[in-house]
XYZ file of C-alpha atoms in Angstrom:
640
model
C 123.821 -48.924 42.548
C 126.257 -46.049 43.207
C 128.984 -46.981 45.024
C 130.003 -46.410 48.375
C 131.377 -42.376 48.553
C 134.353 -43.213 50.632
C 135.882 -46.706 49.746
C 139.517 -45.584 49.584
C 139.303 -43.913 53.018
C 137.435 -46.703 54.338
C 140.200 -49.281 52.817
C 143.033 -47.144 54.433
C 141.354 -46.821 57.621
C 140.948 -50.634 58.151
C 144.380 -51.629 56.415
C 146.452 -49.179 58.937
C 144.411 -50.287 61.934
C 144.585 -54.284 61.481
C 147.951 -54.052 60.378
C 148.574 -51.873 64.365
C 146.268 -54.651 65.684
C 148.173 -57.500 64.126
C 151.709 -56.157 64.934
C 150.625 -55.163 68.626
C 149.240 -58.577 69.332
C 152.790 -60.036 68.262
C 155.254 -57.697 69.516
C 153.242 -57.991 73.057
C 153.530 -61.405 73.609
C 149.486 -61.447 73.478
C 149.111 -65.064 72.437
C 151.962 -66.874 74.576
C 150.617 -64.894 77.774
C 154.238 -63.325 78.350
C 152.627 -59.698 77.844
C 154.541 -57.003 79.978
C 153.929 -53.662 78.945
C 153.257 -51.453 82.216
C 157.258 -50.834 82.483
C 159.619 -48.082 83.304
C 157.088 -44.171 82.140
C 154.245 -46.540 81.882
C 154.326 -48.018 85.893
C 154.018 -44.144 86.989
C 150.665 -43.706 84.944
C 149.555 -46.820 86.076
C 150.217 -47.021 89.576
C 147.174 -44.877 90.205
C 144.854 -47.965 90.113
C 146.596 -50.466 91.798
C 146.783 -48.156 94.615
C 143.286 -46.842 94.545
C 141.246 -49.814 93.711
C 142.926 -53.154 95.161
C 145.928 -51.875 97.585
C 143.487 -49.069 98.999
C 147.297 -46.905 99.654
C 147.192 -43.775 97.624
C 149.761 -42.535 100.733
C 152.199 -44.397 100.739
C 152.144 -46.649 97.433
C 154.268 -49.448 99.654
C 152.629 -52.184 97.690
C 154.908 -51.229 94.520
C 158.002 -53.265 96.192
C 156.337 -56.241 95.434
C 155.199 -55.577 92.236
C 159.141 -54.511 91.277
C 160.102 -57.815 92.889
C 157.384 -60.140 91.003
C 157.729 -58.075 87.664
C 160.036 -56.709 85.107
C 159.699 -52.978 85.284
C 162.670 -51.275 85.832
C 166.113 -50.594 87.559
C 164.475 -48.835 90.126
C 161.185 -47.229 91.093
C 162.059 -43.794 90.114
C 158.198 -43.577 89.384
C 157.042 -42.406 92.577
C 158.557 -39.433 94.007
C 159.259 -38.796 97.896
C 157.012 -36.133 99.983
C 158.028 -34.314 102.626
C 156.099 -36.093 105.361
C 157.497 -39.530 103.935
C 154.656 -40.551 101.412
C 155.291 -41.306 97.763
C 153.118 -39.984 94.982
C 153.319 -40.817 90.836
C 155.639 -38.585 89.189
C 153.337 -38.397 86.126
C 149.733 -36.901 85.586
C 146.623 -39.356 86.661
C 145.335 -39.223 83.100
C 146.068 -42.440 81.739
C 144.515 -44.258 84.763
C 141.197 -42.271 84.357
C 140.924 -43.545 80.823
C 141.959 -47.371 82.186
C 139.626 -47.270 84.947
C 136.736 -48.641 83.576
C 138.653 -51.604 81.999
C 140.815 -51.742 85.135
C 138.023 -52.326 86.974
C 136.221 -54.918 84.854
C 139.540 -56.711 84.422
C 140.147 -56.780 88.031
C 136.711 -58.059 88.825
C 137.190 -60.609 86.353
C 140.323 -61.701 87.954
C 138.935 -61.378 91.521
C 135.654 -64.013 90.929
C 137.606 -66.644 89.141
C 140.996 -66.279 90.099
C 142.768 -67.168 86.652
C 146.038 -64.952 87.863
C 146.896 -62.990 90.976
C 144.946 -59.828 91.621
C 147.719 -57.929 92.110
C 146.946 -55.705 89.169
C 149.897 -56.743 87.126
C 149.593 -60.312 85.932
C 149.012 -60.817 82.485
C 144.948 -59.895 82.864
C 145.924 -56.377 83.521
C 148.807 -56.412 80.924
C 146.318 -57.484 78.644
C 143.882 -55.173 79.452
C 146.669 -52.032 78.646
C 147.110 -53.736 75.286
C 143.546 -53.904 74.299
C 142.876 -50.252 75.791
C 145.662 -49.114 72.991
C 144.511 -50.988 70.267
C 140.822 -49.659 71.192
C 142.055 -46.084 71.475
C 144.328 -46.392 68.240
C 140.679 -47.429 66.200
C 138.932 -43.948 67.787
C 141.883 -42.163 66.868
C 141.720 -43.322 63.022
C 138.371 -43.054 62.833
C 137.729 -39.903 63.907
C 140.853 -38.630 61.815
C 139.409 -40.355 59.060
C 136.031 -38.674 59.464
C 137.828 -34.855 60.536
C 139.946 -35.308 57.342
C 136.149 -35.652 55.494
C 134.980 -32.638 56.175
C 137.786 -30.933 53.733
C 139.198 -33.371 51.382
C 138.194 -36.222 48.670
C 137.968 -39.672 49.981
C 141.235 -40.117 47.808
C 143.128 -37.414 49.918
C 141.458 -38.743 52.896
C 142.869 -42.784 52.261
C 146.359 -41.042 51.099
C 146.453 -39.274 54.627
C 145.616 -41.757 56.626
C 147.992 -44.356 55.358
C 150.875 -41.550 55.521
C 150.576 -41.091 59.048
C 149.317 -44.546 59.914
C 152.107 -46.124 58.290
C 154.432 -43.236 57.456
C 154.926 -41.626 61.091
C 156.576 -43.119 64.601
C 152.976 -43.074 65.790
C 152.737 -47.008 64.532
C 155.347 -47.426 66.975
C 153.807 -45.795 70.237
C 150.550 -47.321 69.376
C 152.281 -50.857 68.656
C 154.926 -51.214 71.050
C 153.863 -48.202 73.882
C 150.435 -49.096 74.814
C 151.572 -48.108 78.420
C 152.004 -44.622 77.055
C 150.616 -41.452 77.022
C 150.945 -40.759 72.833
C 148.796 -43.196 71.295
C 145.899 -42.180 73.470
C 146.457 -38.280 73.387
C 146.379 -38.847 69.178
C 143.023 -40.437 69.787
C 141.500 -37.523 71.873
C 143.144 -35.096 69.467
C 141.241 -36.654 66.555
C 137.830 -36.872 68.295
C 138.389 -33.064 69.364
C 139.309 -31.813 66.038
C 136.291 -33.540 64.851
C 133.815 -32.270 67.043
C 135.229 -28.497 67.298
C 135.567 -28.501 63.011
C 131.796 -29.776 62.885
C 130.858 -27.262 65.488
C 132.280 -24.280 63.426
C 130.952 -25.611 60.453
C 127.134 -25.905 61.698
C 127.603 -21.758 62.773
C 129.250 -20.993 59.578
C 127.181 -22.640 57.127
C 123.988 -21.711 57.858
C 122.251 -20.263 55.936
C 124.956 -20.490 53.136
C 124.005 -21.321 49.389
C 126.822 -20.300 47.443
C 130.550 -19.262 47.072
C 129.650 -15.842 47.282
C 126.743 -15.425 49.854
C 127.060 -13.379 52.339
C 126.046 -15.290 55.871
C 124.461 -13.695 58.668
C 126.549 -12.857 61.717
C 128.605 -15.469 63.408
C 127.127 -14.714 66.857
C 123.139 -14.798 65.424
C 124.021 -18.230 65.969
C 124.207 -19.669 69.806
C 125.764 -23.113 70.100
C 124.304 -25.451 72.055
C 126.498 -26.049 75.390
C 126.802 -29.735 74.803
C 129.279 -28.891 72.368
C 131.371 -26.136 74.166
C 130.962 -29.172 77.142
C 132.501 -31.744 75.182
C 135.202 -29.726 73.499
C 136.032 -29.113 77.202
C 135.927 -32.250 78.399
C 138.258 -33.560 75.592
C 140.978 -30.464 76.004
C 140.333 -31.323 80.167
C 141.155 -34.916 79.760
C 144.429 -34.288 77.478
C 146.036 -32.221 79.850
C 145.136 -34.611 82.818
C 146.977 -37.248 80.594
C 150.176 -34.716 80.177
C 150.197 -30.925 81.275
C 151.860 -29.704 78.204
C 148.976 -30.389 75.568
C 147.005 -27.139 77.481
C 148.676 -25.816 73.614
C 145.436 -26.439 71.754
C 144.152 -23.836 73.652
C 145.253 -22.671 70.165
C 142.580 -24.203 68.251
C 139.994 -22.687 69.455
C 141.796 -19.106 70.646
C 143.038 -18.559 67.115
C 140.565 -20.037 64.512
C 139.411 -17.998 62.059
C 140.883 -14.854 63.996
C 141.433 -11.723 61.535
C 139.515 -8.778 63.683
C 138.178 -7.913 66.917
C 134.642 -9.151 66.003
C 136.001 -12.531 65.395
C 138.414 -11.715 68.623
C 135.347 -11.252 70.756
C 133.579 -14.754 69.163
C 136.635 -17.145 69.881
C 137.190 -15.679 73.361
C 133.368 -16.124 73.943
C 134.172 -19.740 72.560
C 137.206 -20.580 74.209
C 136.227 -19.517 77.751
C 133.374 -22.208 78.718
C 135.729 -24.529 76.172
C 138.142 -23.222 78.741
C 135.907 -23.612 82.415
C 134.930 -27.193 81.539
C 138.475 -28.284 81.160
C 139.853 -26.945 84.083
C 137.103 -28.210 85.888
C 138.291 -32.298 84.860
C 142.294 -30.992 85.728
C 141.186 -30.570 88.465
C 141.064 -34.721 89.233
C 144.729 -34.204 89.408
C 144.375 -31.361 92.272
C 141.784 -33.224 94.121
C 144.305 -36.700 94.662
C 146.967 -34.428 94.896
C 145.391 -33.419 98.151
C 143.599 -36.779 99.313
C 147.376 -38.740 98.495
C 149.659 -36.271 99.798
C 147.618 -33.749 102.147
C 148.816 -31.073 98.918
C 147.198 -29.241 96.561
C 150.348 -29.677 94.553
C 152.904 -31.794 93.768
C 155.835 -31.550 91.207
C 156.580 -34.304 89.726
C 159.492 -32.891 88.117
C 161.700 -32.150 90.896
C 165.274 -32.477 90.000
C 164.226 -31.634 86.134
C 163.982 -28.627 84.731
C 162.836 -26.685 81.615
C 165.769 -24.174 79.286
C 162.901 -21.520 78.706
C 165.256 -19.267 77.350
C 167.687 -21.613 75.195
C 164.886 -24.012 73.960
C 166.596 -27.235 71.711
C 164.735 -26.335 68.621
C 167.380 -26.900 66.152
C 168.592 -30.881 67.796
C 164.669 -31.271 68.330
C 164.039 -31.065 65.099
C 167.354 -31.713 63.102
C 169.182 -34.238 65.683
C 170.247 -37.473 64.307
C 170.190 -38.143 67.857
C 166.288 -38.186 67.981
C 165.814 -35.578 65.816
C 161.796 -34.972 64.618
C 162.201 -34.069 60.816
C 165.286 -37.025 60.594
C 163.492 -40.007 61.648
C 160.067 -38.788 60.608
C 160.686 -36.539 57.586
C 157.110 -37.051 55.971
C 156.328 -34.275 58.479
C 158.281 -32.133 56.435
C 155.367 -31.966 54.005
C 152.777 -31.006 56.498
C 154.670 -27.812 56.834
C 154.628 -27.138 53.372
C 151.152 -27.947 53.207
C 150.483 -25.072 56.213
C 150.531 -22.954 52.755
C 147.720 -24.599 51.098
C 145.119 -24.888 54.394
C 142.000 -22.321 54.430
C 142.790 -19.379 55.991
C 140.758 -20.083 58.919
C 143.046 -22.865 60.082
C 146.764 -21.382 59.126
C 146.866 -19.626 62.289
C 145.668 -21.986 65.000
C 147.750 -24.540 62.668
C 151.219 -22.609 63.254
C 149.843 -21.450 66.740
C 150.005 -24.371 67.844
C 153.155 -26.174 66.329
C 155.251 -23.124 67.184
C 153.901 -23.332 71.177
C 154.055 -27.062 71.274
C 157.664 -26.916 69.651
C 159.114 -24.646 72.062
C 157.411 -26.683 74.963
C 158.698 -29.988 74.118
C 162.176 -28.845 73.520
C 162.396 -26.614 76.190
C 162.788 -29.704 78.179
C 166.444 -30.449 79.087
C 166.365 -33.964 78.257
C 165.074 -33.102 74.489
C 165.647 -36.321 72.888
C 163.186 -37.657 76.202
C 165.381 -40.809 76.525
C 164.912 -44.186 74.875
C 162.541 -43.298 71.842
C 162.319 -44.219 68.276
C 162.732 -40.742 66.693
C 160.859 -37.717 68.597
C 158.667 -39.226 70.946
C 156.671 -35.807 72.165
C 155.107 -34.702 69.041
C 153.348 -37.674 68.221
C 150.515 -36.980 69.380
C 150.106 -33.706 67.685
C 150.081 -35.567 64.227
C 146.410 -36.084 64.575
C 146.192 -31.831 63.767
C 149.274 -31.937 61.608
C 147.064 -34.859 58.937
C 145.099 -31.739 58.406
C 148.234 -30.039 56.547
C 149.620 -32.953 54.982
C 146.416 -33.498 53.571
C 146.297 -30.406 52.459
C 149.838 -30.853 50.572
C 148.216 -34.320 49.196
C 145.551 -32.598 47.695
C 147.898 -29.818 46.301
C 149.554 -32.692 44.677
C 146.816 -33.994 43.281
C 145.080 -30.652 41.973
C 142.506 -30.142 44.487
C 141.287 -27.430 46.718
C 141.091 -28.121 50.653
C 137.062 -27.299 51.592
C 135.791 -24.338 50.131
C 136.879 -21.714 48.193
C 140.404 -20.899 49.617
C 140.098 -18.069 52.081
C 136.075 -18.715 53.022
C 135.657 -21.086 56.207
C 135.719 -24.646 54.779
C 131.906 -26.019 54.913
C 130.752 -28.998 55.461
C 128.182 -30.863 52.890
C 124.862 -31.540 53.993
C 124.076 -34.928 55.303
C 121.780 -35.940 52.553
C 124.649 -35.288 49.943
C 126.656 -37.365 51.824
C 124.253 -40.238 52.259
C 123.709 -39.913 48.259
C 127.215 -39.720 47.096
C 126.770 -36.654 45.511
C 129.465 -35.424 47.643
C 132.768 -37.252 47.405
C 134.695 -36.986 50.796
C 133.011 -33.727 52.147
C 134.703 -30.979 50.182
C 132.081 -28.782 50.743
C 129.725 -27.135 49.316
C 131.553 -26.923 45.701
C 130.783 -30.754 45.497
C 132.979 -33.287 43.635
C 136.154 -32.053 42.785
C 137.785 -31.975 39.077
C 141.513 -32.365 38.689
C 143.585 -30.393 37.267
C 146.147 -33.212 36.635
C 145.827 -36.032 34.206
C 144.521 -39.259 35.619
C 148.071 -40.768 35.435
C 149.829 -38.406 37.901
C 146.522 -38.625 40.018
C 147.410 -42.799 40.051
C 151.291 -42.350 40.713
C 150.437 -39.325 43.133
C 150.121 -41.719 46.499
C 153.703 -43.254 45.250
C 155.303 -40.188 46.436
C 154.567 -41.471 50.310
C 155.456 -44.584 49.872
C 159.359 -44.166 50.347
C 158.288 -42.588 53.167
C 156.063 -45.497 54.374
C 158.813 -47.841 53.689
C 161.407 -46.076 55.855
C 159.440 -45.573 59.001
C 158.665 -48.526 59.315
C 162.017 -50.271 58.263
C 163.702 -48.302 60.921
C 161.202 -48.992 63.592
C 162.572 -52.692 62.550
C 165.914 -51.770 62.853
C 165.227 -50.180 66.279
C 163.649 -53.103 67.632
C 167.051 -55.296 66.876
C 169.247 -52.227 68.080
C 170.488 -51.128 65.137
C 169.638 -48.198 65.614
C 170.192 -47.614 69.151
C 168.080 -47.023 71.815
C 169.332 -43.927 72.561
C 172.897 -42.169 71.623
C 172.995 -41.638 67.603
C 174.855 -39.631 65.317
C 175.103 -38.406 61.492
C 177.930 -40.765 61.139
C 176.551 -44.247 62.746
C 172.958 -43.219 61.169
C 174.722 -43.153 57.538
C 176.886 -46.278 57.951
C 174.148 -48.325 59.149
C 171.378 -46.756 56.924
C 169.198 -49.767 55.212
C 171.437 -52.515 56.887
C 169.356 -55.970 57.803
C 171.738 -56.553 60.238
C 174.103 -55.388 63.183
C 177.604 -55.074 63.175
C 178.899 -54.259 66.418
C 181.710 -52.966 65.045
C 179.994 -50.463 63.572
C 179.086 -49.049 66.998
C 182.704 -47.157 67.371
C 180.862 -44.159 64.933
C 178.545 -43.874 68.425
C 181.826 -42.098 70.048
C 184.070 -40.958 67.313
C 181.086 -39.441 64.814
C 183.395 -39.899 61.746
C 184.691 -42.207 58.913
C 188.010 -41.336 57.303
C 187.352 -41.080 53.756
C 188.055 -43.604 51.006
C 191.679 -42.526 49.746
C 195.375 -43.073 49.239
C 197.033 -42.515 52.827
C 200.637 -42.331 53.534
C 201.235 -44.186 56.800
C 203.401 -43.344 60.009
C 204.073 -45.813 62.474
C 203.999 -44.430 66.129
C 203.744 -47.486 67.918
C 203.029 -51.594 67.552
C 203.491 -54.108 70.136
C 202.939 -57.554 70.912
C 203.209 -57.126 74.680
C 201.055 -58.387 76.948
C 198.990 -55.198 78.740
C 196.827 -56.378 81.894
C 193.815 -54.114 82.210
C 193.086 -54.108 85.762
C 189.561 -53.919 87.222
C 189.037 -49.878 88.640
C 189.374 -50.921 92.027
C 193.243 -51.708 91.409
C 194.155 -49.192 88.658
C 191.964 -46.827 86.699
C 194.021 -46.202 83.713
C 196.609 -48.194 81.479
C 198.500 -46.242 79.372
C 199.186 -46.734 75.676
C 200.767 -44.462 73.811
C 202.029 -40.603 74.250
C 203.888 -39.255 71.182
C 204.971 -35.464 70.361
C 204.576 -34.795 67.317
C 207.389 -33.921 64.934
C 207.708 -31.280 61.977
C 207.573 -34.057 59.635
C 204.648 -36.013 60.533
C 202.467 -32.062 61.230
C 201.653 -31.974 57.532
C 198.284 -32.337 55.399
C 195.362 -34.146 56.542
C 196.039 -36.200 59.757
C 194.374 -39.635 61.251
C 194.803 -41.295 63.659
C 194.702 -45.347 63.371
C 194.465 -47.411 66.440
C 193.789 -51.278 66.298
C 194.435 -53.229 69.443
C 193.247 -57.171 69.847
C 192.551 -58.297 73.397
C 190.688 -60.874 75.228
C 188.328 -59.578 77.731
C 186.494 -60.811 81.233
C 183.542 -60.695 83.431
C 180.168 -58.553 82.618
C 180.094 -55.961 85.208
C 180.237 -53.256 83.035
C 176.943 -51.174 82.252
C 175.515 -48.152 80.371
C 178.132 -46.045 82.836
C 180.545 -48.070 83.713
C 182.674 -49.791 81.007
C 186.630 -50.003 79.690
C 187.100 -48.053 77.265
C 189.938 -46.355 74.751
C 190.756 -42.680 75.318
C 192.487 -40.348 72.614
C 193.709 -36.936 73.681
C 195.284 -34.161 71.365
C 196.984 -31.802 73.417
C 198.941 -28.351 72.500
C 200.823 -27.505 76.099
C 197.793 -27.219 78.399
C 195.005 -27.088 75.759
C 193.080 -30.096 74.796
C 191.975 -29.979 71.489
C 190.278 -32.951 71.006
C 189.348 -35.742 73.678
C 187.462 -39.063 72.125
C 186.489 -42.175 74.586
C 185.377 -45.245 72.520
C 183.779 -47.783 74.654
C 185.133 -51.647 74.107
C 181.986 -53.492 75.373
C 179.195 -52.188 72.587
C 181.851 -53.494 69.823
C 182.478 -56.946 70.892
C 181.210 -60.271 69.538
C 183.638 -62.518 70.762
C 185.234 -61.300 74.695
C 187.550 -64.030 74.726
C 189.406 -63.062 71.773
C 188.284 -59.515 70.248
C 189.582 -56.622 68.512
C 188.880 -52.862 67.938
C 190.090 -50.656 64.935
C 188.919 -47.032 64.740
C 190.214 -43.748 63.027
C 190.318 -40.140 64.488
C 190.879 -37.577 62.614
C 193.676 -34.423 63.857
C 192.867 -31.369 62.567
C 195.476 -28.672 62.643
C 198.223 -31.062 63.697
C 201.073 -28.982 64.627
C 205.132 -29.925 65.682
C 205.089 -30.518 69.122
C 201.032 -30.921 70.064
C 201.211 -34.432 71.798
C 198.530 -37.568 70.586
C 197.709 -39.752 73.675
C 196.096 -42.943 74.224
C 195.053 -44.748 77.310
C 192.664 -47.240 78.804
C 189.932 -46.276 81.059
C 188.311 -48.813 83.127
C 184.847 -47.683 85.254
C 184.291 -50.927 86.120
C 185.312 -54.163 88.043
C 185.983 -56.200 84.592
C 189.783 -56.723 83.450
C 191.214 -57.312 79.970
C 194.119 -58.358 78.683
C 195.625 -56.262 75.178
C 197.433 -58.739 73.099
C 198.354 -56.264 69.877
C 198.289 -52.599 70.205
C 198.938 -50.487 66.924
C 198.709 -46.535 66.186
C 199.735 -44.601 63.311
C 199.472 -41.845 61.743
C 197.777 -41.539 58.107
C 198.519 -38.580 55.908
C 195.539 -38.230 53.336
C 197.693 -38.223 49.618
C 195.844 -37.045 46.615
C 193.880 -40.000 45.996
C 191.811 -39.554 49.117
C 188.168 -37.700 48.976
């Protein structure tokens, strides 16, 4: 009995999914019936349903009051944006809720005949419901990926692949702890459309094909059925009705294969019905626009705006604040593995990345808020497995499809069903390394670091430390691979440096034991510390500044905003040269009796700049500063 052709893929496939499954159920709250998922983004694609199908106010959306009231969602409803003839309308696209409507529906009726929870659409039926709906798109999304994968690579390459971004990429975290959100389900539809459009170029290309060298008839002997060019559409329709931007793979299908005007000709003849049929299911989005607001249009992203011509490329991708490549470097080898696809995909490939970068970071809030690592691109990693694999199999001495530089083929069914074909490499059958079968073993080793990491900081997210939102090179070093938080670590969130491990000489500026009241903004805004001018001697070598004060602290007004905090200024006349405000709340553990240290480097110290210090308060708290301490520390020849 031969055995099954694609085992290891098969293995990978389940592992990654059960292990989302398993993870979601937990994180959720599934099993104590606490689940509440449809929060802050995820209300605004959600509202759609409540209002349509059980509120019957697609106007107005008054009913969401009560569901802010009953429910933890957010600070405020900034979900549903004002119109001008006083209505409200969802600030996001209705794609979301097209996809939940079915479930919605069968949930609600469930709810409705037996009256287990209110049928509000947010008890824990509905929450439940979203849940599900993720974990049910997250098994499409592998699968197909898992099959589109097939058609070029050995089962091997295909199991490597799939674990790698399973496992490997902040995906497992939208699909696990974002079921409310858009990525988990727009990686699904990308998988089931590269799928479908690979198979459909296959079937054209192949026919007729025997061999490596034979020459196929023309591409356009061959007319497609419409189904196909119907369902491509569809699929594209449907992912920009979940989020505008994805309209990029447009690329796909515009730029496969393109190398003349022949081929030029075909993939506009392609893309156009491709094209027709997706604008025709956008155009749910125009048709509530006008039924809910009396408007063809509505922008949901007034007050926002887009830097078209200074796009954040470089923080998108290099950030530690939620940089791409930082917090998901695997990613890094898809783009080396760009150079090892078949030259029919390199172009829609970097098409497509290149577009979809400059979108996503043309946005002015780049980083897109609270997100483990880049958020955006998540989606996209369903086209960028294709790549990666690629780089796999380069690893592992194979080929990706064909011959490189033919269109990849796909084997025949009956090869398939037989095993003679191991993972649909084409129609050059089983592959033969090149390697010996001991890197082959070790090869899938290489991800596993990478494996680890993601999902060791997704940990470390969860318990905040990483943050959820403000990071830096600094704070991501000091608290790289720690198991636990140290608050005190958080002053590297505002000063984004460590004095270095060295021999210092110090200089006392001032220490005090006085008692400093810290009065609550309302009655004084600043407390001053310390203002020293800085003397020939002490302007010399490499220059800190220490600060250590001990305090007691009360009340818990403050807030992301509003907080005390510890201002440094370095001033030369009317210049500022450096200003550094290091907030006091993150860092405590204990209020009632606390303490701060921090150091602050002052580059180019010269006689006669002046080093400041004062207390900010933004909010109604007050604190009392028992010790206060600054010096300065000269770096001697020990220091590095």
């Amino acid at each position: 009995m031969l055995r099954s052709p694609n085992r290891i893929s098969r293995f990978a496939f389940l592992l990654v999914f059960l292990v989302m499954a398993a993870t979601s159920l937990i994180r959720n709250e599934v099993f104590r019936g606490t689940t509440n998922v449809i929060t802050w983004d995820g209300y605004g694609y959600y509202a759609y349903l409540p209002g349509a199908f059980i509120y019957g106010d697609i106007e107005h959306y008054a009913f969401a009051e009560q569901h802010f009231e009953d429910y933890d969602i957010s600070s405020s409803i900034y979900q549903l944006n004002p119109t001008e003839d006083g209505g409200r309308f969802p600030i996001y696209n209705i794609g979301l809720s097209v996809i939940w409507t079915p479930a919605f529906l069968v949930t609600h009726g469930i709810v409705s005949a037996t009256g287990i929870a209110p049928a509000d659409g947010m008890s824990y039926p509905y929450q439940l419901m979203v849940v599900l709906m993720g974990l049910l798109f997250a098994f499409l999304g592998l699968l197909y990926l898992k099959r589109f994968l097939a058609l070029f690579f050995s089962d091997l390459v295909v199991g490597i692949t799939l674990l790698a971004v399973g496992l490997g990429t902040n995906i497992f975290y939208y699909i696990v702890e974002k079921p409310d959100m858009t990525h988990g389900y727009l990686f699904a539809l990308y998988s089931v459309f590269l799928y479908y459009f690979s198979k459909l170029v296959m079937t054209k290309s192949s026919i007729g094909v025997t061999s490596a060298t034979s020459t196929s008839p023309p591409l356009s002997a061959y007319p497609l059925p419409a189904t196909h060019y119907l369902l491509l559409g569809l699929l594209i329709g449907l992912m920009c009705l979940v989020r505008s931007s994805e309209i990029v793979v447009f690329a796909i299908p515009a730029f496969y294969g393109l190398k003349n005007w022949d081929t030029f000709k075909r993939n506009f003849e392609r893309t156009l019905p491709i094209f027709l049929a997706a604008l025709a299911v956008f155009s749910i989005q125009l048709i509530y626009y006008k039924v809910g607001t009396g408007s063809w249009w509505q922008d949901g992203y007034a007050g926002l705006s887009f830097d078209w011509l200074e796009p954040h490329l470089l923080d998108g991708l290099f950030s530690y604040r939620r940089g791409w490549l930082v917090y998901t470097p695997i990613m890094t080898l898809a783009f080396v593995g760009i150079f090892r696809l078949p030259k029919a995909w390199i172009l829609p490939v970097v098409i497509f990345l290149i577009g979809n970068l400059y979108i996503l970071f043309s946005w002015h809030i780049w980083w897109y808020g609270n997100t483990f690592g880049s958020r955006p691109v998540t989606q996209s990693y369903a086209l960028l497995a294709l790549p990666l694999a690629a780089f796999v199999a380069w690893v592992l001495g194979e080929n990706a499809g064909a011959e490189r530089g033919n269109v990849a083929l796909s084997p025949s069914p009956s090869l398939r069903e037989r095993g003679d074909v191991e993972g649909g490499t084409g129609h050059t059958g089983r592959f033969t390394s090149k390697r010996s079968l001991h890197l082959r073993s070790l090869a899938p080793l290489l991800l596993l670091p990478f494996i680890f990491l993601n999902l060791f900081q997704h940990w470390q997210y969860n318990q905040r430390i990483i943050p959820l939102d403000f990071t830096n090179r600094t704070y991501y070093w000091e608290v790289f691979g720690k198991t636990s938080l140290d608050k005190k670590d958080r002053v590297y969130l505002d000063t984004d440096e460590k004095m270095p491990v060295g021999e210092y000489v110090t200089t006392e500026l001032l220490t005090t034991d006085t008692l400093v009241s810290v009065a609550p903004k309302s009655s004084r805004e600043f407390t001053n510390l310390l203002e020293h001018k800085v003397t020939a001697t002490e302007a010399a070598g490499t220059i800190w500044l220490g600060t250590s004060l001990a305090f007691s602290y009360y009340g818990d007004s403050y807030d992301k905003w509003k907080f005390p905090s510890v201002v440094t200024e370095h001033r030369r006349g009317a210049e500022t040269l450096k200003w550094v405000q290091v907030r006091i709340p993150p860092t405590m553990d204990t209020p009632e009796d606390d303490y701060l240290r921090f150091n602050l480097s002052l580059p180019g110290l010269q006689e006669g700049d002046v080093v400041k210090q004062y207390l900010w308060n933004l909010c109604q708290d007050s604190m009392v500063v028992r010790n206060y301490d600054a010096e300065l520390l000269t770096a001697g020849r020990g220091s590095k």
